[in-house]
Each structure stands twice: as structure tokens, then as C-alpha cells.
CSV table of C-alpha atoms in Angstrom, one decimal:
chain,number,residue,atom,x,y,z
L,1,GLN,CA,-1.1,-12.3,15.1
L,2,VAL,CA,-0.7,-9.2,12.9
L,3,GLN,CA,-3.6,-7.0,12.1
L,4,LEU,CA,-3.6,-4.4,9.2
L,5,VAL,CA,-6.3,-1.8,8.8
L,6,GLU,CA,-6.6,0.5,5.8
L,7,SER,CA,-8.5,3.8,5.9
L,8,GLY,CA,-8.9,7.0,3.8
L,9,GLY,CA,-10.7,5.7,0.7
L,10,GLY,CA,-13.8,7.4,-0.7
L,11,LEU,CA,-15.4,9.1,-3.7
L,12,VAL,CA,-13.3,11.8,-5.4
L,13,GLN,CA,-13.3,13.7,-8.7
L,14,ALA,CA,-10.7,13.4,-11.4
L,15,GLY,CA,-7.6,15.5,-10.5
L,16,ASP,CA,-8.2,15.2,-6.8
L,17,SER,CA,-5.7,13.8,-4.2
L,18,LEU,CA,-6.2,11.2,-1.5
L,19,ARG,CA,-3.9,9.9,1.3
L,20,LEU,CA,-4.6,6.3,2.4
L,21,SER,CA,-3.4,4.9,5.7
L,22,CYS,CA,-2.6,1.4,6.9
L,23,THR,CA,-2.1,0.8,10.6
L,24,ALA,CA,-0.4,-2.3,11.9
L,25,SER,CA,-1.0,-3.9,15.3
L,26,GLY,CA,-0.1,-7.1,17.2
L,27,ARG,CA,3.0,-9.1,16.6
L,28,THR,CA,6.1,-7.1,15.5
L,29,PHE,CA,9.2,-8.1,13.6
L,30,TYR,CA,12.8,-7.0,13.6
L,31,SER,CA,12.7,-6.6,9.8
L,32,TYR,CA,9.7,-6.4,7.5
L,33,VAL,CA,8.4,-5.0,4.2
L,34,MET,CA,5.0,-3.4,3.8
L,35,ALA,CA,3.3,-2.8,0.5
L,36,TRP,CA,0.3,-1.3,-1.2
L,37,PHE,CA,-1.7,-3.2,-3.8
L,38,ARG,CA,-4.9,-2.4,-5.7
L,39,GLN,CA,-7.4,-4.5,-7.5
L,40,ALA,CA,-10.1,-3.3,-9.9
L,41,PRO,CA,-13.0,-5.5,-11.0
L,42,GLY,CA,-11.9,-8.0,-13.6
L,43,LYS,CA,-8.2,-7.1,-13.1
L,44,GLU,CA,-5.3,-8.8,-11.3
L,45,ARG,CA,-4.0,-7.5,-8.0
L,46,GLU,CA,-1.5,-4.8,-8.9
L,47,PHE,CA,1.7,-3.9,-7.0
L,48,LEU,CA,1.9,-0.1,-6.3
L,49,GLY,CA,4.9,0.1,-4.0
L,50,SER,CA,6.5,-0.9,-0.8
L,51,ILE,CA,8.5,0.3,2.2
L,52,ASN,CA,10.8,-1.6,4.6
L,53,TRP,CA,11.7,-1.3,8.3
L,54,ALA,CA,14.5,1.2,7.4
L,55,ASP,CA,12.2,3.4,5.3
L,56,ARG,CA,13.6,2.3,2.0
L,57,THR,CA,11.0,2.3,-0.8
L,58,VAL,CA,10.5,0.4,-4.0
L,59,TYR,CA,7.7,1.5,-6.5
L,60,GLY,CA,5.9,-0.2,-9.3
L,61,ASP,CA,7.1,0.8,-12.7
L,62,PHE,CA,3.8,2.2,-13.8
L,63,VAL,CA,3.4,4.7,-10.9
L,64,LYS,CA,5.4,7.5,-12.7
L,65,ASP,CA,5.6,9.8,-9.6
L,66,ARG,CA,1.9,10.2,-8.9
L,67,PHE,CA,2.0,8.0,-5.8
L,68,THR,CA,4.3,8.3,-2.8
L,69,ILE,CA,4.7,5.8,0.1
L,70,SER,CA,5.8,7.0,3.5
L,71,ALA,CA,5.6,5.7,7.1
L,72,ASP,CA,5.3,7.0,10.6
L,73,ASN,CA,7.1,4.3,12.6
L,74,ASP,CA,6.1,5.7,16.0
L,75,LYS,CA,2.4,5.2,15.0
L,76,ASN,CA,3.0,1.9,13.1
L,77,THR,CA,1.3,3.5,10.1
L,78,MET,CA,2.1,3.4,6.4
L,79,PHE,CA,0.7,6.0,4.0
L,80,LEU,CA,-0.1,6.2,0.3
L,81,GLN,CA,-0.3,9.7,-1.1
L,82,MET,CA,-2.1,9.7,-4.5
L,83,ASN,CA,-2.2,12.8,-6.7
L,84,SER,CA,-3.8,13.6,-10.0
L,85,LEU,CA,-6.3,10.8,-9.6
L,86,ALA,CA,-8.1,9.5,-12.7
L,87,PRO,CA,-11.1,7.1,-13.2
L,88,ASP,CA,-8.6,4.3,-14.1
L,89,ASP,CA,-7.4,4.5,-10.5
L,90,THR,CA,-10.8,3.3,-9.2
L,91,ALA,CA,-10.1,0.1,-7.2
L,92,ILE,CA,-10.0,-1.5,-3.8
L,93,TYR,CA,-6.6,-0.6,-2.2
L,94,TYR,CA,-5.0,-3.1,0.1
L,95,CYS,CA,-2.0,-3.0,2.4
L,96,ALA,CA,0.1,-6.1,3.1
L,97,MET,CA,3.2,-7.1,5.1
L,98,ARG,CA,5.8,-9.8,5.1
L,99,GLN,CA,8.6,-10.6,7.4
L,100,GLY,CA,12.2,-10.2,6.2
L,101,SER,CA,14.4,-7.8,4.3
L,102,VAL,CA,13.8,-8.8,0.7
L,103,PHE,CA,11.5,-6.6,-1.4
L,104,LYS,CA,8.8,-8.5,-3.2
L,105,ARG,CA,6.3,-7.4,-5.9
L,106,ASP,CA,4.0,-10.5,-6.0
L,107,PRO,CA,0.9,-10.6,-3.7
L,108,GLY,CA,1.6,-14.3,-3.0
L,109,ASP,CA,4.8,-13.3,-1.2
L,110,TYR,CA,2.9,-11.3,1.5
L,111,THR,CA,1.6,-13.1,4.5
L,112,TYR,CA,-0.6,-10.4,6.2
L,113,TRP,CA,-3.4,-8.4,4.5
L,114,GLY,CA,-5.8,-5.6,5.5
L,115,GLN,CA,-9.5,-5.7,4.5
L,116,GLY,CA,-9.1,-3.0,1.8
L,117,THR,CA,-10.5,0.4,1.3
L,118,GLN,CA,-12.5,1.5,-1.8
L,119,VAL,CA,-11.3,4.4,-3.9
L,120,THR,CA,-13.7,5.6,-6.6
L,121,VAL,CA,-12.7,8.4,-9.0
L,122,SER,CA,-15.4,10.1,-11.0
L,123,SER,CA,-14.9,11.9,-14.3
């Protein structure tokens, strides 16, 4: 069984930065892709970006360099660095993982999910 736990969310002001973390435990895979998604009330779950076992990254087209994904493989932890936050970034942020080498952008392609962490950006 794979467990994913997000942390680092909170209440910030417009223009602030946050770094979210997602730590994986349990069963491991020889190859995998981990991803960040977010979901705001009344909105579809949105792909932010992903990173694979070899530290290759793929980002959503809308990110425009405000968000950066990285990983600390020794700690089994993925990070999401978010800069220049705006109220439209308010959402629950989720991490997810799938086995394999193929990058996917759809949430239905990911098997394992964390519980989510709330990010609220005030104006």
C-alpha cells in the first residue's frame, strides 16, 4: 500500500510564496510519476505538473513559471514551490502517483492520492 501525505498549506497574502511537500511511504516502484493537482470549489481538478523517478518534469501549460516541482529522493518527498500567489490560486492542493514511465495529465490516470492541503490567498 502506498501512502501520500501533503503538507505546507495555509493562509497567505497576495504576492507571497509557499512550498508544499508530499511525502510517500509504503510500497515502492522501479519507475513512477508523481504529480500535483489542485481543485477549487466548483472547478474541475487541474493538473499543475509532474516529476518522474529520474527527476524529469512536465508542467501544465498555464503555470507560466510561477510554480516549480522538485524532489528529494532520499526523503521520498516531492515539493511544489509557488511564487507570486494570487487569490485565484486558492484551492485544495493534492499530490498523486502512478506506476510507470509515461507522463499523464488526467487525474483518472493516477492511482494513489494524498488527502490534500488547503491553500488560501487573500487580497
